[in-house]
Amino acid sequence: MLSEYDVVACRRCRAPIWWAVTAAKHRQAVNAVPVDAEPDPAGRLALYRDDTGRLRVRTLTKERAELEHAEVRGMAHAATCGRPTAPVAVAEPEPEAAASAGRLVPDYIVDIPIRWHR
Ligand SMILES: [Zn+2]
C-alpha cells in the first residue's frame, strides 16, 4: 500500500514524488498521487511495498504488462518533470556528473521534505 507520509517534492518542479527502488537497486522518482486517487492510466510502472516497507518499482513490460498482486500503477517522474524551455548547452560534463551518468535519476530530481497539500 502506498503512503502519503514518504511523499517528497521534486526540487526542480515542486511536484510530489515518491522514491522507489528498482530490481537493480537504482532509485527512481515516481509521481506521487493521493492514496485514494486514480493512478495515471498512462503510467508504465508497477509499484508495491516489499516486506521491509520499501517502495519498489518495476516497469510494465510486454511480457508482464498487467499489475500483479498488490501492485499499483505509477508514472515515472522523469517523464513529466518540467523541462527547460530552451536547450541547455553542456560543453564538458563535470566529473561528478560523469560519475552519475549511469544513474536512473536525473540530477535535478532531488527529494526535499514536504507536507501533502489538501
Ligand atoms: Zn520534477
mmCIF file of C-alpha atoms in Angstrom, residues 18-116:
data_model
loop_
_atom_site.group_PDB
_atom_site.id
_atom_site.type_symbol
_atom_site.label_atom_id
_atom_site.label_comp_id
_atom_site.label_asym_id
_atom_site.label_seq_id
_atom_site.Cartn_x
_atom_site.Cartn_y
_atom_site.Cartn_z
ATOM 1 C CA TRP A 18 7.950 9.053 -4.138
ATOM 2 C CA TRP A 19 11.328 7.422 -4.289
ATOM 3 C CA ALA A 20 11.137 3.804 -5.305
ATOM 4 C CA VAL A 21 13.831 1.181 -5.765
ATOM 5 C CA THR A 22 14.192 -0.889 -8.898
ATOM 6 C CA ALA A 23 15.200 -4.537 -9.072
ATOM 7 C CA ALA A 24 18.695 -3.298 -9.940
ATOM 8 C CA LYS A 25 18.711 -1.231 -6.714
ATOM 9 C CA HIS A 26 18.509 2.081 -8.528
ATOM 10 C CA ARG A 27 16.420 4.856 -7.068
ATOM 11 C CA GLN A 28 13.596 6.055 -9.273
ATOM 12 C CA ALA A 29 11.359 9.070 -8.730
ATOM 13 C CA VAL A 30 7.682 8.297 -9.254
ATOM 14 C CA ASN A 31 4.834 10.783 -9.398
ATOM 15 C CA ALA A 32 3.037 10.656 -6.070
ATOM 16 C CA VAL A 33 -0.733 10.706 -6.013
ATOM 17 C CA PRO A 34 -3.107 10.665 -3.038
ATOM 18 C CA VAL A 35 -3.721 7.087 -1.991
ATOM 19 C CA ASP A 36 -7.423 7.306 -2.827
ATOM 20 C CA ALA A 37 -6.839 8.879 -6.255
ATOM 21 C CA GLU A 38 -6.959 7.056 -9.533
ATOM 22 C CA PRO A 39 -3.472 6.280 -10.817
ATOM 23 C CA ASP A 40 -2.321 7.848 -14.048
ATOM 24 C CA PRO A 41 -3.526 5.388 -16.706
ATOM 25 C CA ALA A 42 -0.532 6.307 -18.867
ATOM 26 C CA GLY A 43 1.886 5.175 -16.171
ATOM 27 C CA ARG A 44 4.066 2.275 -17.190
ATOM 28 C CA LEU A 45 5.358 1.436 -13.747
ATOM 29 C CA ALA A 46 4.120 -1.033 -11.157
ATOM 30 C CA LEU A 47 4.675 -0.024 -7.526
ATOM 31 C CA TYR A 48 4.498 -2.178 -4.450
ATOM 32 C CA ARG A 49 5.873 -2.356 -0.943
ATOM 33 C CA ASP A 50 8.270 -5.129 -0.128
ATOM 34 C CA ASP A 51 8.420 -6.978 3.174
ATOM 35 C CA THR A 52 10.529 -4.234 4.750
ATOM 36 C CA GLY A 53 8.139 -1.475 3.685
ATOM 37 C CA ARG A 54 10.418 -0.173 0.982
ATOM 38 C CA LEU A 55 8.651 1.118 -2.111
ATOM 39 C CA ARG A 56 9.704 -0.997 -5.070
ATOM 40 C CA VAL A 57 9.103 -0.349 -8.738
ATOM 41 C CA ARG A 58 9.216 -2.335 -11.939
ATOM 42 C CA THR A 59 8.439 -1.360 -15.500
ATOM 43 C CA LEU A 60 5.372 -2.893 -17.070
ATOM 44 C CA THR A 61 6.804 -4.851 -19.979
ATOM 45 C CA LYS A 62 5.199 -6.678 -22.861
ATOM 46 C CA GLU A 63 5.869 -9.914 -21.011
ATOM 47 C CA ARG A 64 4.475 -8.651 -17.707
ATOM 48 C CA ALA A 65 2.074 -5.932 -18.809
ATOM 49 C CA GLU A 66 -0.521 -6.392 -16.084
ATOM 50 C CA LEU A 67 -0.398 -5.303 -12.466
ATOM 51 C CA GLU A 68 0.225 -8.251 -10.192
ATOM 52 C CA HIS A 69 -0.810 -8.879 -6.603
ATOM 53 C CA ALA A 70 -0.793 -5.594 -4.672
ATOM 54 C CA GLU A 71 0.931 -3.545 -7.338
ATOM 55 C CA VAL A 72 -0.287 -0.039 -8.093
ATOM 56 C CA ARG A 73 0.209 1.736 -11.393
ATOM 57 C CA GLY A 74 2.661 4.614 -11.353
ATOM 58 C CA MET A 75 4.215 7.228 -13.619
ATOM 59 C CA ALA A 76 7.930 7.892 -13.754
ATOM 60 C CA HIS A 77 8.509 11.442 -12.608
ATOM 61 C CA ALA A 78 11.230 11.985 -15.203
ATOM 62 C CA ALA A 79 8.515 11.616 -17.852
ATOM 63 C CA THR A 80 6.550 14.589 -16.546
ATOM 64 C CA CYS A 81 9.053 16.751 -14.668
ATOM 65 C CA GLY A 82 9.167 20.285 -16.008
ATOM 66 C CA ARG A 83 11.921 20.701 -18.514
ATOM 67 C CA PRO A 84 13.910 23.738 -19.672
ATOM 68 C CA THR A 85 12.175 25.653 -22.441
ATOM 69 C CA ALA A 86 15.468 26.323 -24.193
ATOM 70 C CA PRO A 87 18.144 23.757 -24.956
ATOM 71 C CA VAL A 88 20.916 23.751 -22.403
ATOM 72 C CA ALA A 89 24.366 23.672 -23.907
ATOM 73 C CA VAL A 90 26.739 21.479 -21.971
ATOM 74 C CA ALA A 91 30.344 21.546 -23.122
ATOM 75 C CA GLU A 92 32.074 19.141 -20.776
ATOM 76 C CA PRO A 93 30.339 17.189 -18.046
ATOM 77 C CA GLU A 94 31.555 17.893 -14.558
ATOM 78 C CA PRO A 95 33.457 14.970 -13.071
ATOM 79 C CA GLU A 96 30.628 14.466 -10.614
ATOM 80 C CA ALA A 97 28.042 14.480 -13.386
ATOM 81 C CA ALA A 98 30.051 11.992 -15.389
ATOM 82 C CA ALA A 99 30.242 9.691 -12.417
ATOM 83 C CA SER A 100 26.485 9.754 -12.063
ATOM 84 C CA ALA A 101 25.757 9.487 -15.774
ATOM 85 C CA GLY A 102 24.690 5.912 -15.362
ATOM 86 C CA ARG A 103 22.136 6.691 -12.723
ATOM 87 C CA LEU A 104 18.469 6.324 -13.444
ATOM 88 C CA VAL A 105 17.504 9.550 -11.704
ATOM 89 C CA PRO A 106 18.392 12.877 -13.313
ATOM 90 C CA ASP A 107 20.431 15.123 -11.068
ATOM 91 C CA TYR A 108 17.704 17.757 -10.956
ATOM 92 C CA ILE A 109 15.342 15.403 -9.198
ATOM 93 C CA VAL A 110 16.252 15.844 -5.566
ATOM 94 C CA ASP A 111 13.987 14.983 -2.725
ATOM 95 C CA ILE A 112 13.114 17.524 -0.080
ATOM 96 C CA PRO A 113 10.546 17.005 2.668
ATOM 97 C CA ILE A 114 7.108 18.480 2.117
ATOM 98 C CA ARG A 115 3.662 18.195 3.618
ATOM 99 C CA TRP A 116 0.921 16.896 1.406
#
